[in-house]
């Protein structure tokens, strides 16, 4: 795992998102599952649905990070793409009835930052070399 940026990032992000999902339930007691506004966990608004999503994403990232480089690379890229979409769409959902995961501005910044890091690592690191396309010096 120490030699794979994808496995390291997936494992670290997975553990953090699992922890955030669990801690979120400590502050969302009595909050509706789809509440459009939620209490703050530090500076991030959460509701029970948001917590469940954090748990699912954390579990997927952690499992992939512990499994293999291809799995972690694939999950990093997929979660990064989803977070990019959520970060952009979230900008338009604030203060609307469609904000069923209680996003706030800090959530959007975190989702966009997570997307940049996960996509950056997922798309650029741990690439395998295809032996059929490698050109060796001295051969035409």
C-alpha positions as a printed Julia matrix, in Angstrom:
140×3 Matrix{Float64}:
   0.0    0.0     0.0
   2.92   2.36    0.65
   3.91   2.29   -3.01
   0.42   2.92   -4.4
  -1.0    6.44   -4.17
  -4.45   5.1    -5.12
  -4.53   2.52   -2.33
  -3.24   5.04    0.21
  -5.78   7.74   -0.75
  -8.67   5.26   -0.93
  -7.83   3.82    2.48
  -7.35   7.22    4.13
 -10.46   8.79    2.56
 -12.46   5.66    3.31
 -11.54   5.72    6.99
 -12.28   9.45    7.26
 -15.65   9.23    5.48
 -16.65   6.25    7.65
 -15.75   8.21   10.77
 -17.64  11.3     9.53
 -20.68   9.14    8.75
 -20.67   7.66   12.25
 -20.06  11.0    13.98
 -22.84  12.54   11.91
 -25.39  10.34   13.66
 -24.31  11.84   16.99
 -25.58  15.28   15.89
 -28.63  14.3    13.8
 -30.83  12.78   16.5
 -34.41  13.89   15.85
 -33.62  15.29   12.39
 -35.76  14.09    9.48
 -34.06  11.59    7.19
 -34.45  13.9     4.14
 -34.29  17.22    6.04
 -33.16  20.05    3.77
 -31.27  21.68    6.64
 -29.31  19.83    9.25
 -27.19  20.44   12.3
 -23.51  21.14   11.87
 -20.77  18.56   12.26
 -17.91  21.04   12.72
 -18.81  23.31    9.75
 -20.61  20.75    7.57
 -24.39  20.38    7.56
 -25.61  16.77    7.82
 -28.82  14.82    8.01
 -29.33  11.05    8.39
 -29.34  10.47    4.6
 -26.08  12.41    4.29
 -24.6   10.21    7.05
 -25.66   7.0     5.28
 -24.08   8.26    2.05
 -20.84   9.02    3.89
 -20.85   5.5     5.36
 -21.43   3.89    1.95
 -18.73   5.93    0.23
 -16.31   5.38    3.11
 -16.92   1.63    3.02
 -16.42   1.48   -0.76
 -13.18   3.48   -0.61
 -11.78   1.55    2.36
 -12.64  -1.84    0.85
 -11.07  -0.88   -2.47
  -7.97   0.55   -0.8
  -7.43  -2.64    1.14
  -8.13  -4.88   -1.87
  -5.9   -3.87   -4.78
  -4.48  -1.11   -6.94
  -6.98  -1.6    -9.79
  -9.91  -1.6    -7.36
  -8.73   1.51   -5.55
  -7.98   3.3    -8.81
 -11.44   2.5   -10.14
 -13.27   3.5    -6.95
 -11.2    6.69   -6.55
 -12.09   7.71  -10.09
 -15.77   6.82   -9.71
 -16.22   8.5    -6.33
 -14.24  11.5    -7.58
 -16.56  11.85  -10.57
 -19.63  11.54   -8.35
 -18.26  14.15   -5.93
 -17.53  16.49   -8.83
 -21.15  16.17   -9.93
 -22.46  16.58   -6.35
 -20.2   19.59   -5.8
 -21.46  21.34   -8.92
 -25.14  20.41   -8.55
 -24.96  21.21   -4.84
 -24.26  24.84   -5.68
 -27.74  25.07   -7.2
 -29.52  23.08   -4.47
 -28.71  25.32   -1.52
 -31.85  26.77    0.08
 -34.2   24.67   -2.05
 -36.59  21.84   -1.27
 -34.44  19.55   -3.48
 -31.55  19.7    -1.01
 -32.42  16.32    0.53
 -28.89  15.73    1.86
 -28.74  19.08    3.69
 -25.78  20.49    1.79
 -24.24  23.81    2.78
 -21.42  25.85    1.26
 -18.74  24.04    3.26
 -20.06  20.67    2.02
 -19.81  21.86   -1.57
 -16.21  23.01   -1.09
 -15.3   19.68    0.55
 -16.98  17.67   -2.21
 -15.2   19.64   -4.94
 -11.83  19.34   -3.15
 -12.38  15.6    -2.65
 -13.29  15.28   -6.34
 -10.11  17.03   -7.47
  -7.9   14.85   -5.28
  -9.66  11.54   -5.98
  -9.89  12.16   -9.74
  -6.33  13.48   -9.87
  -4.9   10.41   -8.18
  -7.3    7.95   -9.82
  -6.6    9.16  -13.34
  -2.88   9.86  -13.07
  -1.3    7.36  -10.67
  -0.61   3.61  -10.74
  -0.96   3.3   -14.48
   0.14  -0.03  -15.84
   2.37  -0.2   -18.88
   0.99  -2.17  -21.81
   3.9   -4.28  -23.12
   2.4   -4.29  -26.64
   2.67  -0.51  -26.96
   6.09  -0.05  -25.4
   8.76   0.94  -27.93
  12.22  -0.31  -27.12
  15.3    1.7   -27.96
  17.04   0.57  -31.14
  13.98  -1.09  -32.69
  11.76   0.36  -35.36
